[in-house]
Tab-separated table of C-alpha atoms in Angstrom:
chain	number	residue	atom	x	y	z
A	757	MET	CA	12.925	31.334	-18.447
A	758	LEU	CA	12.173	27.716	-19.275
A	759	SER	CA	15.788	26.639	-19.095
A	760	ARG	CA	16.101	28.030	-15.555
A	761	ILE	CA	13.512	25.561	-14.254
A	762	LYS	CA	14.648	22.489	-16.200
A	763	HIS	CA	15.218	20.698	-12.873
A	764	ARG	CA	11.439	20.660	-12.294
A	765	GLY	CA	10.860	18.544	-15.406
A	766	PRO	CA	14.018	16.867	-16.650
A	767	ASP	CA	12.255	14.319	-18.878
A	768	ASP	CA	11.168	16.537	-21.765
A	769	THR	CA	10.863	20.130	-22.984
A	770	GLY	CA	7.973	21.459	-25.044
A	771	GLU	CA	6.780	24.830	-26.296
A	772	ILE	CA	4.165	26.335	-28.567
A	773	HIS	CA	3.546	29.843	-29.904
A	774	ARG	CA	0.245	31.200	-31.168
A	775	GLY	CA	-0.310	34.895	-31.804
A	776	ARG	CA	0.721	36.814	-28.697
A	777	VAL	CA	0.857	33.754	-26.412
A	778	TRP	CA	3.830	31.465	-25.778
A	779	LEU	CA	3.577	28.320	-23.639
A	780	GLY	CA	6.585	26.354	-22.426
A	781	HIS	CA	6.764	23.199	-20.323
A	782	GLN	CA	9.379	21.084	-18.574
A	783	ARG	CA	7.922	17.611	-18.149
A	784	LEU	CA	8.260	15.238	-15.221
A	785	SER	CA	6.766	12.015	-16.634
A	786	ILE	CA	4.495	10.297	-14.096
A	787	MET	CA	1.189	9.520	-15.858
A	788	ASP	CA	1.212	8.110	-19.423
A	789	VAL	CA	4.964	8.370	-19.764
A	790	ASP	CA	4.886	7.742	-23.524
A	791	GLY	CA	1.795	9.711	-24.538
A	792	GLY	CA	1.459	12.624	-22.135
A	793	ALA	CA	3.862	15.156	-23.659
A	794	GLN	CA	3.092	18.867	-23.242
A	795	PRO	CA	1.983	21.338	-24.442
A	796	MET	CA	-1.104	19.182	-24.936
A	797	SER	CA	-3.569	19.948	-27.743
A	798	ASP	CA	-7.089	18.890	-28.642
A	799	PRO	CA	-7.600	16.596	-31.679
A	800	GLY	CA	-8.181	19.606	-33.929
A	801	GLY	CA	-4.942	21.235	-32.806
A	802	THR	CA	-6.591	24.572	-31.969
A	803	THR	CA	-6.621	24.436	-28.152
A	804	HIS	CA	-3.533	23.956	-25.993
A	805	LEU	CA	-2.578	23.439	-22.335
A	806	VAL	CA	0.447	23.147	-20.094
A	807	ALA	CA	-0.015	21.931	-16.518
A	808	ASN	CA	2.088	21.236	-13.447
A	809	GLY	CA	0.796	18.812	-10.842
A	810	GLU	CA	-1.820	16.074	-10.706
A	811	ILE	CA	-5.566	15.905	-11.363
A	812	TYR	CA	-6.572	13.102	-9.009
A	813	ASN	CA	-10.130	12.762	-10.294
A	814	HIS	CA	-9.181	12.607	-13.972
A	815	ARG	CA	-10.879	9.231	-14.422
A	816	ASN	CA	-14.188	10.645	-13.170
A	817	ILE	CA	-13.856	13.587	-15.548
A	818	ARG	CA	-13.295	11.153	-18.438
A	819	GLU	CA	-16.499	9.338	-17.491
A	820	ASP	CA	-18.455	12.600	-17.307
A	821	LEU	CA	-17.178	14.124	-20.550
A	822	GLY	CA	-16.902	10.947	-22.626
A	823	HIS	CA	-13.874	8.758	-23.243
A	824	GLU	CA	-14.063	9.428	-26.970
A	825	LEU	CA	-12.663	12.946	-26.384
A	826	PHE	CA	-9.429	11.636	-24.921
A	827	GLU	CA	-6.299	10.577	-26.776
A	828	THR	CA	-3.871	9.916	-23.888
A	829	GLY	CA	-3.830	8.484	-20.384
A	830	SER	CA	-2.474	11.699	-18.936
A	831	ASP	CA	-4.401	13.258	-16.057
A	832	SER	CA	-3.603	16.690	-17.507
A	833	GLU	CA	-5.771	15.938	-20.536
A	834	ALA	CA	-8.789	15.962	-18.199
A	835	ALA	CA	-8.066	19.624	-17.445
A	836	LEU	CA	-7.762	20.411	-21.151
A	837	HIS	CA	-11.179	18.963	-22.010
A	838	ALA	CA	-12.865	20.367	-18.897
A	839	LEU	CA	-11.846	23.841	-20.054
A	840	ILE	CA	-12.853	23.178	-23.661
A	841	VAL	CA	-16.310	21.963	-22.614
A	842	ASP	CA	-17.079	24.359	-19.742
A	843	GLY	CA	-14.712	27.294	-20.196
A	844	PRO	CA	-13.315	28.738	-16.939
A	845	ALA	CA	-16.172	27.030	-15.042
A	846	GLY	CA	-14.406	23.764	-15.864
A	847	LEU	CA	-11.839	24.537	-13.166
A	848	ALA	CA	-14.474	23.558	-10.594
A	849	ARG	CA	-14.293	19.980	-11.896
A	850	LEU	CA	-10.618	19.595	-11.025
A	851	ARG	CA	-9.586	17.867	-7.808
A	852	GLY	CA	-5.887	17.951	-7.203
A	853	MET	CA	-2.792	20.100	-7.046
A	854	PHE	CA	-2.116	22.090	-10.157
A	855	THR	CA	-1.141	25.206	-11.994
A	856	LEU	CA	-2.094	25.428	-15.641
A	857	ALA	CA	-2.111	27.718	-18.658
A	858	PHE	CA	-4.711	27.267	-21.417
A	859	MET	CA	-4.958	28.972	-24.781
A	860	THR	CA	-6.791	28.740	-28.097
A	861	ASP	CA	-5.667	29.663	-31.579
A	862	ASP	CA	-8.301	32.419	-31.694
A	863	GLY	CA	-6.665	34.287	-28.806
A	864	GLN	CA	-8.299	33.039	-25.600
A	865	PHE	CA	-5.943	32.623	-22.645
A	866	LEU	CA	-6.375	31.467	-19.035
A	867	VAL	CA	-3.991	30.671	-16.196
A	868	ALA	CA	-5.042	29.103	-12.870
A	869	ARG	CA	-3.699	27.752	-9.566
A	870	ASP	CA	-5.233	25.179	-7.205
A	871	ALA	CA	-7.172	26.399	-4.170
A	872	VAL	CA	-4.551	25.534	-1.535
A	873	GLY	CA	-1.576	26.582	-3.627
A	874	VAL	CA	0.153	23.209	-3.382
A	875	LYS	CA	1.824	23.869	-6.724
A	876	PRO	CA	3.641	27.197	-7.103
A	877	LEU	CA	2.959	30.003	-9.539
A	878	TYR	CA	4.412	33.502	-9.866
A	879	TRP	CA	3.665	36.329	-12.259
A	880	ALA	CA	5.092	39.665	-13.341
A	881	ARG	CA	2.720	42.172	-14.915
A	882	LYS	CA	4.444	44.566	-17.290
A	883	PRO	CA	2.787	47.095	-19.612
A	884	GLU	CA	3.601	45.083	-22.708
A	885	VAL	CA	3.483	41.490	-21.420
A	886	THR	CA	2.399	39.330	-18.467
A	887	LEU	CA	4.866	36.599	-17.478
A	888	PHE	CA	4.178	33.415	-15.495
A	889	ALA	CA	6.515	30.779	-14.055
A	890	SER	CA	6.696	28.085	-11.374
A	891	GLU	CA	9.729	29.526	-9.585
A	892	LEU	CA	11.173	32.932	-8.841
A	893	ARG	CA	14.472	32.082	-10.478
A	894	ALA	CA	12.777	31.732	-13.871
A	895	PHE	CA	12.319	35.497	-14.236
A	896	ASP	CA	14.986	37.766	-15.684
A	897	GLU	CA	16.724	39.852	-13.060
A	898	ALA	CA	15.308	43.023	-14.601
A	899	ASP	CA	11.756	41.696	-14.111
A	900	ARG	CA	12.193	40.416	-10.550
A	901	PRO	CA	11.082	43.614	-8.770
A	902	LEU	CA	7.674	43.089	-10.426
A	903	VAL	CA	7.262	39.426	-9.455
A	904	GLU	CA	4.379	38.483	-7.170
A	905	SER	CA	2.930	35.218	-5.914
A	906	PHE	CA	-0.123	34.283	-7.979
A	907	PRO	CA	-2.994	33.795	-5.484
A	908	PRO	CA	-4.260	30.230	-4.932
A	909	GLY	CA	-7.780	29.404	-6.041
A	910	CYS	CA	-7.700	32.106	-8.718
A	911	CYS	CA	-7.635	32.258	-12.495
A	912	TRP	CA	-6.641	35.142	-14.759
A	913	SER	CA	-7.412	36.077	-18.328
A	914	PRO	CA	-6.704	39.340	-20.184
A	915	GLU	CA	-10.448	39.967	-20.583
A	916	SER	CA	-11.711	39.112	-17.070
A	917	GLY	CA	-8.666	39.851	-14.951
A	918	LEU	CA	-8.151	37.990	-11.689
A	919	VAL	CA	-11.146	35.879	-10.612
A	920	ARG	CA	-11.459	33.578	-7.597
A	921	PHE	CA	-12.916	30.162	-8.447
A	922	ALA	CA	-12.238	28.241	-5.204
A	923	ASP	CA	-11.216	28.735	-1.570
A	924	ALA	CA	-8.813	26.589	0.432
A	925	VAL	CA	-11.223	26.928	3.353
A	926	PRO	CA	-14.898	27.397	2.444
A	927	ALA	CA	-16.427	30.473	4.068
A	928	VAL	CA	-18.904	28.367	6.013
A	929	LEU	CA	-16.015	26.753	7.916
A	930	ARG	CA	-14.178	29.915	8.911
A	931	PRO	CA	-16.176	30.572	12.087
A	932	ALA	CA	-15.919	27.840	14.690
A	933	HIS	CA	-18.632	25.199	14.732
A	934	ARG	CA	-19.719	25.294	18.342
A	935	LEU	CA	-19.566	22.148	20.448
A	936	PRO	CA	-23.053	21.251	21.764
A	937	SER	CA	-23.465	22.186	25.417
A	938	ASP	CA	-24.128	18.580	26.405
A	939	THR	CA	-20.929	17.305	24.725
A	940	GLU	CA	-17.610	17.137	26.557
A	941	PRO	CA	-14.502	18.378	24.718
A	942	GLY	CA	-12.286	15.498	23.682
A	943	VAL	CA	-15.096	12.948	23.801
A	944	TRP	CA	-16.200	11.704	20.400
A	945	GLY	CA	-18.108	8.784	19.018
A	946	ASP	CA	-17.116	6.071	16.608
A	947	ASP	CA	-18.873	7.849	13.740
A	948	LEU	CA	-16.494	10.828	13.903
A	949	LEU	CA	-13.429	8.587	14.183
A	950	LYS	CA	-14.629	6.557	11.199
A	951	SER	CA	-15.268	9.692	9.154
A	952	VAL	CA	-11.806	11.100	9.881
A	953	ARG	CA	-10.128	7.794	9.112
A	954	GLU	CA	-12.041	7.056	5.891
A	955	THR	CA	-11.570	10.586	4.535
A	956	ILE	CA	-7.813	10.469	5.072
A	957	VAL	CA	-7.566	6.938	3.680
A	958	ALA	CA	-9.377	8.032	0.508
A	959	ALA	CA	-7.075	11.050	0.128
A	960	VAL	CA	-3.940	8.915	0.437
A	961	GLU	CA	-5.213	6.263	-1.962
A	962	ASN	CA	-6.129	8.896	-4.566
A	963	ARG	CA	-2.536	10.083	-4.448
A	964	MET	CA	-1.088	6.645	-5.070
A	965	MET	CA	-1.853	6.951	-8.802
A	966	SER	CA	1.345	6.707	-10.804
A	967	ASP	CA	2.749	4.929	-13.838
A	968	VAL	CA	6.174	5.117	-12.200
A	969	GLY	CA	7.516	4.518	-8.688
A	970	ILE	CA	5.973	6.227	-5.659
A	971	GLY	CA	7.159	6.317	-2.049
A	972	VAL	CA	6.666	8.045	1.318
A	973	PHE	CA	8.831	10.511	3.211
A	974	LEU	CA	8.750	9.007	6.699
A	975	SER	CA	9.925	11.335	9.455
A	976	GLY	CA	8.802	9.049	12.252
A	977	GLY	CA	6.207	11.564	13.408
A	978	LEU	CA	2.506	10.809	13.604
A	979	ASP	CA	1.434	12.463	10.352
A	980	SER	CA	3.872	10.810	7.947
A	981	ALA	CA	3.443	7.513	9.810
A	982	ILE	CA	-0.326	7.601	9.164
A	983	VAL	CA	0.285	8.341	5.485
A	984	ALA	CA	2.766	5.465	5.315
A	985	ALA	CA	0.355	3.086	7.049
A	986	VAL	CA	-2.448	3.816	4.573
A	987	ALA	CA	-0.076	3.697	1.598
A	988	ALA	CA	1.331	0.364	2.799
A	989	GLU	CA	-2.185	-1.137	2.926
A	990	TYR	CA	-2.850	0.123	-0.605
A	991	ALA	CA	0.490	-1.174	-1.902
A	992	LEU	CA	-0.150	-4.593	-0.363
A	993	ARG	CA	-3.579	-4.856	-2.017
A	994	HIS	CA	-2.119	-3.864	-5.370
A	995	ARG	CA	0.971	-6.064	-4.979
A	996	GLN	CA	3.398	-3.225	-5.404
A	997	PRO	CA	6.397	-2.214	-3.304
A	998	LEU	CA	6.321	0.811	-1.028
A	999	PRO	CA	9.679	2.503	-0.480
A	1000	THR	CA	9.920	4.749	2.574
A	1001	PHE	CA	12.677	7.297	3.136
A	1002	ALA	CA	13.986	8.757	6.388
A	1003	ILE	CA	16.863	11.073	7.264
A	1004	GLY	CA	18.532	12.246	10.436
A	1005	ALA	CA	21.799	12.935	12.185
A	1006	PRO	CA	23.494	9.951	13.816
A	1007	GLY	CA	21.341	8.875	16.753
A	1008	SER	CA	18.481	11.268	15.905
A	1009	SER	CA	15.001	10.537	17.198
A	1010	ASP	CA	13.489	10.754	13.717
A	1011	LEU	CA	15.611	7.922	12.340
A	1012	ALA	CA	14.785	5.659	15.267
A	1013	ALA	CA	11.048	6.342	15.093
A	1014	ALA	CA	10.899	5.941	11.320
A	1015	ARG	CA	12.637	2.580	11.618
A	1016	VAL	CA	9.972	1.399	14.079
A	1017	VAL	CA	7.217	2.427	11.658
A	1018	ALA	CA	8.892	0.855	8.628
A	1019	ASP	CA	9.497	-2.435	10.467
A	1020	HIS	CA	5.868	-2.497	11.596
A	1021	LEU	CA	4.520	-1.838	8.093
A	1022	GLY	CA	7.053	-3.957	6.208
A	1023	THR	CA	8.092	-1.234	3.777
A	1024	GLU	CA	11.258	-1.079	1.683
A	1025	HIS	CA	12.955	1.325	4.037
A	1026	HIS	CA	15.879	3.621	3.229
A	1027	GLU	CA	17.847	5.626	5.801
A	1028	ILE	CA	20.155	8.540	5.166
A	1029	VAL	CA	22.465	9.406	8.048
A	1030	MET	CA	23.216	13.117	7.776
A	1031	THR	CA	26.593	14.323	9.016
A	1032	ALA	CA	27.407	17.896	9.967
A	1033	GLU	CA	29.453	18.154	6.773
A	1034	ASP	CA	26.474	16.978	4.714
A	1035	ALA	CA	24.259	19.624	6.289
A	1036	MET	CA	26.785	22.404	5.816
A	1037	THR	CA	27.249	21.505	2.149
A	1038	ALA	CA	23.486	21.337	1.608
A	1039	LEU	CA	22.688	24.625	3.389
A	1040	PRO	CA	23.272	27.085	0.509
A	1041	LYS	CA	21.666	24.633	-1.921
A	1042	ALA	CA	18.602	24.436	0.333
A	1043	VAL	CA	18.198	28.214	0.563
A	1044	ARG	CA	18.532	28.475	-3.213
A	1045	ALA	CA	16.060	25.660	-3.765
A	1046	ILE	CA	13.280	26.859	-1.462
A	1047	GLU	CA	13.759	30.524	-2.426
A	1048	HIS	CA	13.191	31.467	1.203
A	1049	PHE	CA	15.235	32.442	4.273
A	1050	ASP	CA	12.845	31.770	7.170
A	1051	PRO	CA	14.890	29.818	9.791
A	1052	SER	CA	12.311	27.109	10.494
A	1053	LEU	CA	11.887	26.453	6.783
A	1054	VAL	CA	15.615	26.368	6.117
A	1055	ARG	CA	16.252	23.998	9.041
A	1056	SER	CA	13.736	21.517	7.644
A	1057	ALA	CA	14.758	22.154	4.031
A	1058	VAL	CA	18.320	20.954	4.583
A	1059	PRO	CA	17.384	17.350	5.481
A	1060	ASN	CA	14.458	17.494	3.018
A	1061	LEU	CA	16.832	18.358	0.185
A	1062	LEU	CA	19.260	15.574	1.043
A	1063	LEU	CA	16.387	13.115	1.347
A	1064	ALA	CA	14.900	14.224	-1.982
A	1065	GLU	CA	18.224	13.876	-3.763
A	1066	TYR	CA	18.488	10.276	-2.574
A	1067	ALA	CA	14.818	9.338	-3.139
A	1068	SER	CA	14.645	10.867	-6.635
A	1069	LYS	CA	17.000	8.177	-7.884
A	1070	ARG	CA	14.433	5.551	-6.880
A	1071	VAL	CA	10.942	7.058	-7.308
A	1072	HIS	CA	9.302	9.912	-9.218
A	1073	ALA	CA	6.788	10.900	-6.525
A	1074	VAL	CA	6.493	10.805	-2.738
A	1075	LEU	CA	3.707	11.313	-0.217
A	1076	THR	CA	4.300	13.539	2.818
A	1077	GLY	CA	2.449	14.475	5.998
A	1078	GLU	CA	2.216	18.224	5.364
A	1079	GLY	CA	-0.896	19.992	6.640
A	1080	ALA	CA	-2.000	17.736	9.488
A	1081	ASP	CA	-0.658	20.063	12.191
A	1082	GLU	CA	-2.555	23.014	10.754
A	1083	LEU	CA	-5.814	21.043	10.555
A	1084	PHE	CA	-5.668	19.212	13.878
A	1085	ALA	CA	-3.774	21.793	16.002
A	1086	GLY	CA	-0.475	19.981	16.301
A	1087	TYR	CA	1.869	22.889	17.035
A	1088	ASP	CA	2.525	23.861	20.664
A	1089	TYR	CA	1.598	27.498	20.158
A	1090	TYR	CA	-1.965	26.542	19.207
A	1091	HIS	CA	-2.436	25.601	22.866
A	1092	GLN	CA	-1.240	28.870	24.339
A	1093	GLU	CA	-2.945	32.237	24.763
A	1094	PRO	CA	-4.832	33.648	22.932
A	1095	PHE	CA	-5.706	30.396	21.172
A	1096	THR	CA	-7.136	28.714	24.255
A	1097	ASN	CA	-10.371	30.366	23.115
A	1098	PRO	CA	-12.176	28.104	20.582
A	1099	ASP	CA	-13.021	30.944	18.194
A	1100	ALA	CA	-9.450	32.232	18.264
A	1101	LEU	CA	-8.086	28.724	17.663
A	1102	GLN	CA	-10.397	28.185	14.673
A	1103	ALA	CA	-9.382	31.526	13.185
A	1104	GLU	CA	-5.701	30.647	13.575
A	1105	LEU	CA	-6.129	27.206	12.013
A	1106	VAL	CA	-7.890	28.788	9.042
A	1107	ARG	CA	-5.193	31.450	8.736
A	1108	THR	CA	-2.324	28.965	8.774
A	1109	VAL	CA	-3.983	26.682	6.215
A	1110	ASN	CA	-4.441	29.701	3.949
A	1111	GLU	CA	-0.773	30.667	4.385
A	1112	LEU	CA	0.739	27.241	3.738
A	1113	HIS	CA	1.486	28.047	0.111
A	1114	HIS	CA	3.974	30.705	1.262
A	1115	LEU	CA	5.667	28.483	3.811
A	1116	ASN	CA	5.720	24.707	4.278
A	1117	LEU	CA	4.300	23.985	0.840
A	1118	GLN	CA	6.942	26.173	-0.758
A	1119	ARG	CA	9.658	24.225	1.022
A	1120	CYS	CA	7.974	20.887	0.245
A	1121	ASP	CA	7.634	21.622	-3.477
A	1122	ARG	CA	11.061	23.151	-4.046
A	1123	THR	CA	13.184	20.565	-2.229
A	1124	THR	CA	11.606	17.697	-4.166
A	1125	MET	CA	11.272	19.392	-7.555
A	1126	ALA	CA	14.909	20.471	-7.322
A	1127	PHE	CA	15.583	16.853	-8.301
A	1128	GLY	CA	12.607	16.326	-10.609
A	1129	MET	CA	10.481	14.520	-8.004
A	1130	GLU	CA	6.885	15.336	-7.083
A	1131	ALA	CA	5.608	15.665	-3.499
A	1132	ARG	CA	1.935	14.897	-2.798
A	1133	VAL	CA	0.119	16.069	0.336
A	1134	PRO	CA	-2.975	13.963	1.177
A	1135	PHE	CA	-3.848	15.889	4.357
A	1136	LEU	CA	-4.509	18.933	2.163
A	1137	ASP	CA	-7.120	17.148	0.079
A	1138	ARG	CA	-10.271	19.274	-0.216
A	1139	ASP	CA	-12.392	16.706	1.653
A	1140	VAL	CA	-9.866	16.359	4.480
A	1141	ILE	CA	-9.680	20.138	4.918
A	1142	GLY	CA	-13.464	20.411	4.870
A	1143	LEU	CA	-13.966	17.680	7.443
A	1144	ALA	CA	-11.115	18.710	9.745
A	1145	LEU	CA	-12.179	22.353	9.927
A	1146	SER	CA	-15.830	21.411	10.456
A	1147	ILE	CA	-14.885	19.679	13.714
A	1148	PRO	CA	-15.493	21.964	16.727
A	1149	PRO	CA	-12.107	23.338	17.833
A	1150	GLU	CA	-12.777	22.294	21.436
A	1151	HIS	CA	-12.050	18.736	20.262
A	1152	LYS	CA	-8.559	19.830	19.197
A	1153	MET	CA	-7.605	21.494	22.468
A	1154	ILE	CA	-5.328	19.772	24.916
A	1155	GLY	CA	-6.360	19.047	28.480
A	1156	PRO	CA	-6.181	16.340	31.158
A	1157	GLY	CA	-5.706	13.091	29.276
A	1158	ARG	CA	-5.855	14.867	25.908
A	1159	GLU	CA	-2.602	15.308	24.019
A	1160	ALA	CA	-2.358	17.350	20.843
A	1161	LYS	CA	-4.039	15.707	17.826
A	1162	LYS	CA	-5.727	13.116	20.023
A	1163	LEU	CA	-8.621	12.855	17.581
A	1164	LEU	CA	-6.236	11.972	14.749
A	1165	ARG	CA	-4.369	9.504	16.957
A	1166	ASP	CA	-7.577	7.774	18.045
A	1167	ALA	CA	-8.848	7.572	14.455
A	1168	PHE	CA	-5.836	5.422	13.533
A	1169	ASP	CA	-5.646	3.379	16.708
A	1170	GLY	CA	-4.320	-0.060	15.794
A	1171	TRP	CA	-2.701	1.071	12.549
A	1172	LEU	CA	0.661	1.939	14.139
A	1173	PRO	CA	2.768	0.938	17.150
A	1174	GLU	CA	1.571	2.663	20.306
A	1175	GLU	CA	4.910	4.414	20.820
A	1176	ILE	CA	4.484	6.117	17.435
A	1177	LEU	CA	0.767	6.759	17.822
A	1178	ARG	CA	1.424	8.668	21.061
A	1179	ARG	CA	4.775	10.240	20.107
A	1180	GLY	CA	4.949	13.959	20.868
A	1181	LYS	CA	5.405	16.665	18.256
A	1182	GLU	CA	8.934	17.474	17.116
A	1183	GLN	CA	9.741	19.890	14.294
A	1184	PHE	CA	11.387	18.080	11.388
A	1185	GLY	CA	14.482	20.248	11.592
A	1186	ASP	CA	14.819	19.390	15.284
A	1187	GLY	CA	13.991	15.690	15.175
A	1188	SER	CA	16.316	15.120	12.232
A	1189	GLY	CA	19.166	16.889	14.014
A	1190	ALA	CA	19.508	19.583	11.354
A	1191	LYS	CA	19.038	22.423	13.830
A	1192	ASP	CA	22.052	21.349	15.866
A	1193	VAL	CA	24.407	20.682	12.974
A	1194	LEU	CA	23.562	24.034	11.368
A	1195	GLU	CA	24.490	26.073	14.433
A	1196	GLN	CA	28.126	26.301	13.398
A	1197	ALA	CA	27.090	27.723	10.027
A	1198	VAL	CA	25.140	30.449	11.766
A	1199	LEU	CA	27.955	31.296	14.171
A	1200	ALA	CA	30.388	31.635	11.265
A	1201	ALA	CA	28.047	33.662	9.081
A	1202	PRO	CA	28.957	37.269	8.194
A	1203	GLU	CA	26.814	40.121	9.414
A	1204	VAL	CA	24.289	41.540	6.958
A	1205	ALA	CA	24.764	45.283	6.917
A	1206	GLU	CA	21.563	46.101	5.078
A	1207	ALA	CA	18.433	43.994	4.569
A	1208	GLU	CA	16.467	46.205	2.196
A	1209	GLY	CA	13.697	46.970	4.649
A	1210	VAL	CA	13.346	43.402	5.953
A	1211	GLU	CA	13.418	43.003	9.727
A	1212	LEU	CA	15.785	40.111	10.407
A	1213	ARG	CA	14.833	38.512	13.693
A	1214	SER	CA	18.049	36.658	14.515
A	1215	LYS	CA	21.607	36.076	13.387
A	1216	GLU	CA	20.436	32.743	12.020
A	1217	GLU	CA	17.882	34.437	9.790
A	1218	ALA	CA	20.447	37.026	8.737
A	1219	ALA	CA	22.814	34.250	7.654
A	1220	PHE	CA	20.130	32.593	5.561
A	1221	TYR	CA	19.013	35.953	4.159
A	1222	ALA	CA	22.555	36.659	2.929
A	1223	ILE	CA	22.468	33.436	0.893
A	1224	TRP	CA	18.947	34.161	-0.363
A	1225	ARG	CA	19.796	37.701	-1.456
A	1226	SER	CA	22.855	36.560	-3.379
A	1227	GLU	CA	20.770	34.026	-5.288
A	1228	LEU	CA	17.637	36.056	-5.986
A	1229	ASN	CA	18.871	39.559	-6.551
A	1230	GLY	CA	16.038	41.948	-7.300
A	1231	ILE	CA	13.215	39.993	-5.661
A	1232	ARG	CA	11.196	41.995	-3.117
A	1233	PRO	CA	10.837	39.737	-0.021
A	1234	GLY	CA	7.479	41.131	1.061
A	1235	SER	CA	5.854	40.680	-2.339
A	1236	THR	CA	6.538	36.994	-2.806
A	1237	LEU	CA	7.240	35.381	0.546
A	1238	GLY	CA	4.934	34.789	3.495
A	1239	LEU	CA	7.488	36.012	5.968
A	1240	PHE	CA	7.082	36.319	9.722
A	1241	ALA	CA	4.119	33.957	9.804
A	1242	THR	CA	5.913	30.777	10.837
A	1243	THR	CA	5.771	29.210	14.264
């Protein structure tokens, strides 16, 4: 199983076996490159942890628990000691994106996944053993019919079973916060703009931590441009370079817009011009990598994969703009019936945030980790989610003089060129040109005679499903993939 996901952590392999528990880890070295090997153990060598992801508040945890406990500079060690000190309650200390497995020599075992599900985790429960892995491909073909997505915000132990320890969206935010009757939709004060801006800035800066190179995927859209602008300010203060990476077909709108942003910010900008041949060659690799066949995901995965392959030779981690559309109502369909009702819009925003781990986050993680590079998503920071979904949905609705995501645009007024700040929404697969260059692949694709109970909505989806099925034989689509929920 471990060898099948070596691409996720090409820098080192580690494993440990105690009693009935086996832990294995493929390491991508980002924090404490020399001292952060995994599995990680306490000084007495009786407690052990493997983790995937980043604990962004690890320095605060060190202060709280005492520096004398720590032997490395790895952020993962903060998770180890939080669990040693507090048991499963220690998961509440962790701020970041992570999956982890923790065990002790006396037989305790715990596995957990972050509340949003930024980092992937799957499990297969058999009578004699429970298996966990970061990707579907890790499981033996005989076990694949049993594989399920491990739910975000949950932990599991043999004694307690599955227990929820955190929610992506706190219950108090799920109903809409009503706009006061004397307040006009789309009219907000400086305090709200400042709060939005400062919360996003803090989230981006927290994700700049790295002992190796870090960059930004810059599509030229509003969301990634904001991330790049904040990251560029941080990099300037810390006297470090900021590489930005953009991809598109010749003459694509994404390449042109990203170039404007990069020139404005003064980043070390890299462009990849994607030909039709490049896209066709990358298509089966993209379907295999994302372990999904949804057309909108595949269209965006093709340029994402090519971009990741290029960027991974230069940095070990990148920041992306994932999640902003779901928090600030950026997609066109949010502004159509039945979501023109504030309560319905809030419910849909909450639903799509909760489903991201099946969809865009799956694509984001797999395309980057296919080349041993980590993607970080500042818009899905816990504080950003909490603030964004506490804002009355009327402020996110379009209307006369109010384009989509106007609140987000106004919060970063002056940070970006006006043409970027007011640029309309374009799906990554469309703006990059991937949708057009993939059409010939769809037209040439063979018909799928049988789809094992899956309703294929188009010939395009059938073509991608054929590739998916050949790569992941035995997986039940409905049990592991958030299908039919994309927009």
